Amino acid sequence: MIAFICGEVVEKFEGGVVLKCNDMGYELNTTRCAYDKCNIGETIQLYTYMQVREDGISLFAFATREEKSMFLRLISVSGVGCKVAQGILSSIDANQLALALYNGDVKALTKVKGLGKKTAERLILELREKVTPDGEKMPETPQYTGDEQQLTGAMRDAVSVLVSLGLTEMDATRRIVASAQLGAVTTEELINMSFRMS
């Protein structure tokens, strides 16, 4: 498994880029977020997933670990392949997708091009529990580099969602506590603000 590739962007094309690394050019299928971060002539690191099939090998690239984590969750659902998952994440970013799944928001999901109601409902059914907060797993006063603060229910829920996307518990807690200090109150507000702190 290739976890990430760091190299110079030498080409951009619809839905992907070519990175030059150690005198080799890697063609990567990218999400919209990863594509937008790539500028020709600049060096960038992208997180990757390698798909091996009988008819060939493909590399899919992501801007963040969270985005890759959501991609892996998507392709775990029956009927959702790599290209479909790439398309979903090119239409809605990982944290907004997590919120839509968490809230069971079929309407938000069906706004994604090519994603029908049945597939949206299947995604919610199979993935909702994977991004649903489980307060019992979260300590009331987590270890945090700062003043200890008891988390509200919304804050614990938001931390759990971030952890389900691949963040460590400490990093997730740090972001949520900081978001709360900036005035975020609901789970959705806390998560949205926390992703601006990447």
PDB file of C-alpha atoms in Angstrom:
ATOM      1  CA  MET A   1       0.000   0.000   0.000  1.00  0.00           C
ATOM      2  CA  ILE A   2       1.299   3.465  -0.941  1.00  0.00           C
ATOM      3  CA  ALA A   3       0.269   5.745   1.932  1.00  0.00           C
ATOM      4  CA  PHE A   4       1.229   9.026   0.286  1.00  0.00           C
ATOM      5  CA  ILE A   5       3.276  10.499  -2.552  1.00  0.00           C
ATOM      6  CA  CYS A   6       5.300  13.679  -2.324  1.00  0.00           C
ATOM      7  CA  GLY A   7       6.443  15.175  -5.604  1.00  0.00           C
ATOM      8  CA  GLU A   8       6.358  17.991  -8.123  1.00  0.00           C
ATOM      9  CA  VAL A   9       3.129  18.629  -9.999  1.00  0.00           C
ATOM     10  CA  VAL A  10       4.066  18.354 -13.679  1.00  0.00           C
ATOM     11  CA  GLU A  11       0.640  17.941 -15.264  1.00  0.00           C
ATOM     12  CA  LYS A  12      -3.029  18.491 -14.464  1.00  0.00           C
ATOM     13  CA  PHE A  13      -5.933  16.954 -16.364  1.00  0.00           C
ATOM     14  CA  GLU A  14      -9.646  16.557 -15.727  1.00  0.00           C
ATOM     15  CA  GLY A  15      -9.988  14.485 -12.564  1.00  0.00           C
ATOM     16  CA  GLY A  16      -6.307  14.025 -11.909  1.00  0.00           C
ATOM     17  CA  VAL A  17      -2.674  15.110 -11.840  1.00  0.00           C
ATOM     18  CA  VAL A  18       0.791  13.744 -12.540  1.00  0.00           C
ATOM     19  CA  LEU A  19       3.399  14.000  -9.777  1.00  0.00           C
ATOM     20  CA  LYS A  20       7.111  13.590 -10.510  1.00  0.00           C
ATOM     21  CA  CYS A  21       8.887  11.730  -7.725  1.00  0.00           C
ATOM     22  CA  ASN A  22      12.392  10.213  -7.988  1.00  0.00           C
ATOM     23  CA  ASP A  23      12.418  10.504 -11.788  1.00  0.00           C
ATOM     24  CA  MET A  24       9.069   8.736 -12.054  1.00  0.00           C
ATOM     25  CA  GLY A  25       5.714  10.236 -12.944  1.00  0.00           C
ATOM     26  CA  TYR A  26       2.703   9.035 -10.953  1.00  0.00           C
ATOM     27  CA  GLU A  27      -0.721   9.553 -12.498  1.00  0.00           C
ATOM     28  CA  LEU A  28      -3.227  10.160  -9.708  1.00  0.00           C
ATOM     29  CA  ASN A  29      -7.017  10.343  -9.779  1.00  0.00           C
ATOM     30  CA  THR A  30      -7.853  13.215  -7.459  1.00  0.00           C
ATOM     31  CA  THR A  31     -10.815  14.626  -5.591  1.00  0.00           C
ATOM     32  CA  ARG A  32     -11.694  18.244  -6.297  1.00  0.00           C
ATOM     33  CA  CYS A  33     -10.017  19.376  -3.070  1.00  0.00           C
ATOM     34  CA  ALA A  34      -6.749  17.590  -3.891  1.00  0.00           C
ATOM     35  CA  TYR A  35      -6.856  18.846  -7.497  1.00  0.00           C
ATOM     36  CA  ASP A  36      -7.340  22.449  -6.396  1.00  0.00           C
ATOM     37  CA  LYS A  37      -4.302  22.240  -4.093  1.00  0.00           C
ATOM     38  CA  CYS A  38      -2.045  21.164  -6.947  1.00  0.00           C
ATOM     39  CA  ASN A  39      -0.177  23.880  -8.833  1.00  0.00           C
ATOM     40  CA  ILE A  40       2.144  22.962 -11.697  1.00  0.00           C
ATOM     41  CA  GLY A  41       5.791  23.360 -10.705  1.00  0.00           C
ATOM     42  CA  GLU A  42       5.091  23.113  -6.977  1.00  0.00           C
ATOM     43  CA  THR A  43       5.843  20.175  -4.674  1.00  0.00           C
ATOM     44  CA  ILE A  44       2.934  18.686  -2.788  1.00  0.00           C
ATOM     45  CA  GLN A  45       2.150  15.657  -0.641  1.00  0.00           C
ATOM     46  CA  LEU A  46      -1.050  13.747  -1.357  1.00  0.00           C
ATOM     47  CA  TYR A  47      -2.456  10.780   0.559  1.00  0.00           C
ATOM     48  CA  THR A  48      -3.176   7.837  -1.700  1.00  0.00           C
ATOM     49  CA  TYR A  49      -5.175   4.649  -2.131  1.00  0.00           C
ATOM     50  CA  MET A  50      -4.106   2.020  -4.663  1.00  0.00           C
ATOM     51  CA  GLN A  51      -6.846   0.086  -6.444  1.00  0.00           C
ATOM     52  CA  VAL A  52      -5.735  -3.219  -7.984  1.00  0.00           C
ATOM     53  CA  ARG A  53      -8.030  -4.839 -10.525  1.00  0.00           C
ATOM     54  CA  GLU A  54      -7.645  -7.395 -13.306  1.00  0.00           C
ATOM     55  CA  ASP A  55      -7.644  -4.655 -15.937  1.00  0.00           C
ATOM     56  CA  GLY A  56      -5.117  -2.397 -14.233  1.00  0.00           C
ATOM     57  CA  ILE A  57      -3.850  -0.503 -11.213  1.00  0.00           C
ATOM     58  CA  SER A  58      -5.085   2.977 -10.282  1.00  0.00           C
ATOM     59  CA  LEU A  59      -3.979   5.481  -7.669  1.00  0.00           C
ATOM     60  CA  PHE A  60      -6.489   7.790  -6.009  1.00  0.00           C
ATOM     61  CA  ALA A  61      -5.200  10.876  -4.191  1.00  0.00           C
ATOM     62  CA  PHE A  62      -6.573  13.000  -1.363  1.00  0.00           C
ATOM     63  CA  ALA A  63      -5.704  16.329   0.190  1.00  0.00           C
ATOM     64  CA  THR A  64      -6.016  15.167   3.812  1.00  0.00           C
ATOM     65  CA  ARG A  65      -6.062  12.020   5.923  1.00  0.00           C
ATOM     66  CA  GLU A  66      -9.692  12.787   6.803  1.00  0.00           C
ATOM     67  CA  GLU A  67     -10.657  12.823   3.136  1.00  0.00           C
ATOM     68  CA  LYS A  68      -8.890   9.493   2.527  1.00  0.00           C
ATOM     69  CA  SER A  69     -10.577   8.005   5.601  1.00  0.00           C
ATOM     70  CA  MET A  70     -14.003   9.024   4.291  1.00  0.00           C
ATOM     71  CA  PHE A  71     -13.135   7.582   0.851  1.00  0.00           C
ATOM     72  CA  LEU A  72     -12.318   4.221   2.457  1.00  0.00           C
ATOM     73  CA  ARG A  73     -15.629   4.270   4.300  1.00  0.00           C
ATOM     74  CA  LEU A  74     -17.496   5.024   1.081  1.00  0.00           C
ATOM     75  CA  ILE A  75     -15.961   2.185  -0.924  1.00  0.00           C
ATOM     76  CA  SER A  76     -16.778  -0.237   1.903  1.00  0.00           C
ATOM     77  CA  VAL A  77     -20.451   0.183   0.926  1.00  0.00           C
ATOM     78  CA  SER A  78     -21.785  -2.314  -1.610  1.00  0.00           C
ATOM     79  CA  GLY A  79     -22.218  -0.725  -5.022  1.00  0.00           C
ATOM     80  CA  VAL A  80     -19.910   2.218  -4.335  1.00  0.00           C
ATOM     81  CA  GLY A  81     -16.671   1.926  -6.275  1.00  0.00           C
ATOM     82  CA  CYS A  82     -13.602   4.117  -6.289  1.00  0.00           C
ATOM     83  CA  LYS A  83     -14.791   6.352  -9.131  1.00  0.00           C
ATOM     84  CA  VAL A  84     -18.167   6.904  -7.460  1.00  0.00           C
ATOM     85  CA  ALA A  85     -16.501   7.693  -4.132  1.00  0.00           C
ATOM     86  CA  GLN A  86     -14.121  10.085  -5.880  1.00  0.00           C
ATOM     87  CA  GLY A  87     -17.108  11.813  -7.476  1.00  0.00           C
ATOM     88  CA  ILE A  88     -18.920  12.118  -4.152  1.00  0.00           C
ATOM     89  CA  LEU A  89     -15.893  13.685  -2.449  1.00  0.00           C
ATOM     90  CA  SER A  90     -15.441  16.020  -5.404  1.00  0.00           C
ATOM     91  CA  SER A  91     -18.968  17.316  -4.862  1.00  0.00           C
ATOM     92  CA  ILE A  92     -19.065  17.513  -1.056  1.00  0.00           C
ATOM     93  CA  ASP A  93     -16.117  17.729   1.313  1.00  0.00           C
ATOM     94  CA  ALA A  94     -15.423  15.055   3.903  1.00  0.00           C
ATOM     95  CA  ASN A  95     -16.679  16.918   6.971  1.00  0.00           C
ATOM     96  CA  GLN A  96     -19.913  18.027   5.274  1.00  0.00           C
ATOM     97  CA  LEU A  97     -20.443  14.454   4.105  1.00  0.00           C
ATOM     98  CA  ALA A  98     -19.880  13.179   7.643  1.00  0.00           C
ATOM     99  CA  LEU A  99     -22.495  15.631   8.921  1.00  0.00           C
ATOM    100  CA  ALA A 100     -24.985  14.586   6.231  1.00  0.00           C
ATOM    101  CA  LEU A 101     -24.500  10.918   7.152  1.00  0.00           C
ATOM    102  CA  TYR A 102     -24.673  11.702  10.885  1.00  0.00           C
ATOM    103  CA  ASN A 103     -27.923  13.638  10.406  1.00  0.00           C
ATOM    104  CA  GLY A 104     -29.411  11.125   7.944  1.00  0.00           C
ATOM    105  CA  ASP A 105     -29.771  13.973   5.455  1.00  0.00           C
ATOM    106  CA  VAL A 106     -30.846  12.237   2.232  1.00  0.00           C
ATOM    107  CA  LYS A 107     -31.657  15.568   0.598  1.00  0.00           C
ATOM    108  CA  ALA A 108     -28.102  16.865   1.025  1.00  0.00           C
ATOM    109  CA  LEU A 109     -26.626  13.650  -0.339  1.00  0.00           C
ATOM    110  CA  THR A 110     -28.857  13.508  -3.413  1.00  0.00           C
ATOM    111  CA  LYS A 111     -27.562  16.951  -4.417  1.00  0.00           C
ATOM    112  CA  VAL A 112     -24.339  15.145  -5.320  1.00  0.00           C
ATOM    113  CA  LYS A 113     -24.257  14.561  -9.084  1.00  0.00           C
ATOM    114  CA  GLY A 114     -24.972  10.928  -9.927  1.00  0.00           C
ATOM    115  CA  LEU A 115     -25.990   9.958  -6.394  1.00  0.00           C
ATOM    116  CA  GLY A 116     -29.581   8.715  -6.326  1.00  0.00           C
ATOM    117  CA  LYS A 117     -31.915   8.407  -3.383  1.00  0.00           C
ATOM    118  CA  LYS A 118     -31.454   4.649  -2.981  1.00  0.00           C
ATOM    119  CA  THR A 119     -27.661   4.907  -2.885  1.00  0.00           C
ATOM    120  CA  ALA A 120     -27.861   7.867  -0.490  1.00  0.00           C
ATOM    121  CA  GLU A 121     -30.111   5.870   1.823  1.00  0.00           C
ATOM    122  CA  ARG A 122     -27.725   2.902   1.647  1.00  0.00           C
ATOM    123  CA  LEU A 123     -24.786   5.146   2.553  1.00  0.00           C
ATOM    124  CA  ILE A 124     -26.664   6.478   5.572  1.00  0.00           C
ATOM    125  CA  LEU A 125     -27.760   3.002   6.630  1.00  0.00           C
ATOM    126  CA  GLU A 126     -24.271   1.506   6.431  1.00  0.00           C
ATOM    127  CA  LEU A 127     -22.123   4.466   7.484  1.00  0.00           C
ATOM    128  CA  ARG A 128     -24.232   6.439   9.934  1.00  0.00           C
ATOM    129  CA  GLU A 129     -23.144   4.350  12.923  1.00  0.00           C
ATOM    130  CA  LYS A 130     -19.508   4.753  11.886  1.00  0.00           C
ATOM    131  CA  VAL A 131     -19.753   8.524  12.263  1.00  0.00           C
ATOM    132  CA  THR A 132     -22.398   8.509  14.993  1.00  0.00           C
ATOM    133  CA  PRO A 133     -21.001   9.798  18.274  1.00  0.00           C
ATOM    134  CA  ASP A 134     -20.679   7.305  21.087  1.00  0.00           C
ATOM    135  CA  GLY A 135     -20.367   9.371  24.240  1.00  0.00           C
ATOM    136  CA  GLU A 136     -19.468   6.347  26.363  1.00  0.00           C
ATOM    137  CA  LYS A 137     -16.116   6.173  24.610  1.00  0.00           C
ATOM    138  CA  MET A 138     -15.273   9.784  25.408  1.00  0.00           C
ATOM    139  CA  PRO A 139     -13.980  10.786  28.840  1.00  0.00           C
ATOM    140  CA  GLU A 140     -15.730  13.633  30.624  1.00  0.00           C
ATOM    141  CA  THR A 141     -12.445  15.445  31.170  1.00  0.00           C
ATOM    142  CA  PRO A 142     -10.009  14.313  28.461  1.00  0.00           C
ATOM    143  CA  GLN A 143      -6.293  14.892  28.675  1.00  0.00           C
ATOM    144  CA  TYR A 144      -5.752  18.142  26.822  1.00  0.00           C
ATOM    145  CA  THR A 145      -2.811  20.506  26.643  1.00  0.00           C
ATOM    146  CA  GLY A 146      -4.568  23.461  28.242  1.00  0.00           C
ATOM    147  CA  ASP A 147      -7.082  24.100  30.979  1.00  0.00           C
ATOM    148  CA  GLU A 148      -9.155  21.026  31.694  1.00  0.00           C
ATOM    149  CA  GLN A 149     -12.718  21.613  30.614  1.00  0.00           C
ATOM    150  CA  GLN A 150     -15.719  19.345  30.906  1.00  0.00           C
ATOM    151  CA  LEU A 151     -17.139  18.719  27.468  1.00  0.00           C
ATOM    152  CA  THR A 152     -20.799  19.297  26.725  1.00  0.00           C
ATOM    153  CA  GLY A 153     -22.798  16.597  24.973  1.00  0.00           C
ATOM    154  CA  ALA A 154     -22.468  18.441  21.642  1.00  0.00           C
ATOM    155  CA  MET A 155     -18.716  18.717  22.121  1.00  0.00           C
ATOM    156  CA  ARG A 156     -18.357  14.992  22.876  1.00  0.00           C
ATOM    157  CA  ASP A 157     -20.471  14.203  19.798  1.00  0.00           C
ATOM    158  CA  ALA A 158     -18.279  16.444  17.631  1.00  0.00           C
ATOM    159  CA  VAL A 159     -15.075  14.861  18.982  1.00  0.00           C
ATOM    160  CA  SER A 160     -16.419  11.397  18.191  1.00  0.00           C
ATOM    161  CA  VAL A 161     -17.244  12.394  14.615  1.00  0.00           C
ATOM    162  CA  LEU A 162     -13.725  13.783  14.107  1.00  0.00           C
ATOM    163  CA  VAL A 163     -12.171  10.639  15.584  1.00  0.00           C
ATOM    164  CA  SER A 164     -14.300   8.528  13.208  1.00  0.00           C
ATOM    165  CA  LEU A 165     -12.746  10.518  10.342  1.00  0.00           C
ATOM    166  CA  GLY A 166      -9.234   9.560  11.436  1.00  0.00           C
ATOM    167  CA  LEU A 167      -8.101  12.278  13.860  1.00  0.00           C
ATOM    168  CA  THR A 168      -6.518  11.294  17.135  1.00  0.00           C
ATOM    169  CA  GLU A 169      -8.667  11.829  20.215  1.00  0.00           C
ATOM    170  CA  MET A 170      -6.273  14.496  21.514  1.00  0.00           C
ATOM    171  CA  ASP A 171      -6.248  16.462  18.245  1.00  0.00           C
ATOM    172  CA  ALA A 172     -10.024  16.168  17.885  1.00  0.00           C
ATOM    173  CA  THR A 173     -10.546  17.378  21.457  1.00  0.00           C
ATOM    174  CA  ARG A 174      -8.120  20.262  20.959  1.00  0.00           C
ATOM    175  CA  ARG A 175     -10.002  21.432  17.869  1.00  0.00           C
ATOM    176  CA  ILE A 176     -13.434  21.136  19.444  1.00  0.00           C
ATOM    177  CA  VAL A 177     -12.445  22.924  22.657  1.00  0.00           C
ATOM    178  CA  ALA A 178     -10.933  25.732  20.560  1.00  0.00           C
ATOM    179  CA  SER A 179     -14.081  25.894  18.410  1.00  0.00           C
ATOM    180  CA  ALA A 180     -16.251  26.157  21.516  1.00  0.00           C
ATOM    181  CA  GLN A 181     -14.082  28.971  22.826  1.00  0.00           C
ATOM    182  CA  LEU A 182     -14.704  30.797  19.535  1.00  0.00           C
ATOM    183  CA  GLY A 183     -18.468  30.573  20.059  1.00  0.00           C
ATOM    184  CA  ALA A 184     -19.518  27.352  18.300  1.00  0.00           C
ATOM    185  CA  VAL A 185     -22.291  25.596  20.222  1.00  0.00           C
ATOM    186  CA  THR A 186     -24.032  22.874  18.203  1.00  0.00           C
ATOM    187  CA  THR A 187     -22.335  19.701  16.977  1.00  0.00           C
ATOM    188  CA  GLU A 188     -22.502  20.951  13.387  1.00  0.00           C
ATOM    189  CA  GLU A 189     -21.026  24.363  14.271  1.00  0.00           C
ATOM    190  CA  LEU A 190     -18.225  22.747  16.265  1.00  0.00           C
ATOM    191  CA  ILE A 191     -17.278  20.372  13.457  1.00  0.00           C
ATOM    192  CA  ASN A 192     -17.431  23.028  10.745  1.00  0.00           C
ATOM    193  CA  MET A 193     -15.248  25.421  12.726  1.00  0.00           C
ATOM    194  CA  SER A 194     -12.796  22.698  13.720  1.00  0.00           C
ATOM    195  CA  PHE A 195     -12.007  21.875  10.093  1.00  0.00           C
ATOM    196  CA  ARG A 196     -10.911  25.468   9.531  1.00  0.00           C
ATOM    197  CA  MET A 197      -8.116  24.802  12.010  1.00  0.00           C
ATOM    198  CA  SER A 198      -6.352  22.186   9.847  1.00  0.00           C
TER     199      SER A 198
END
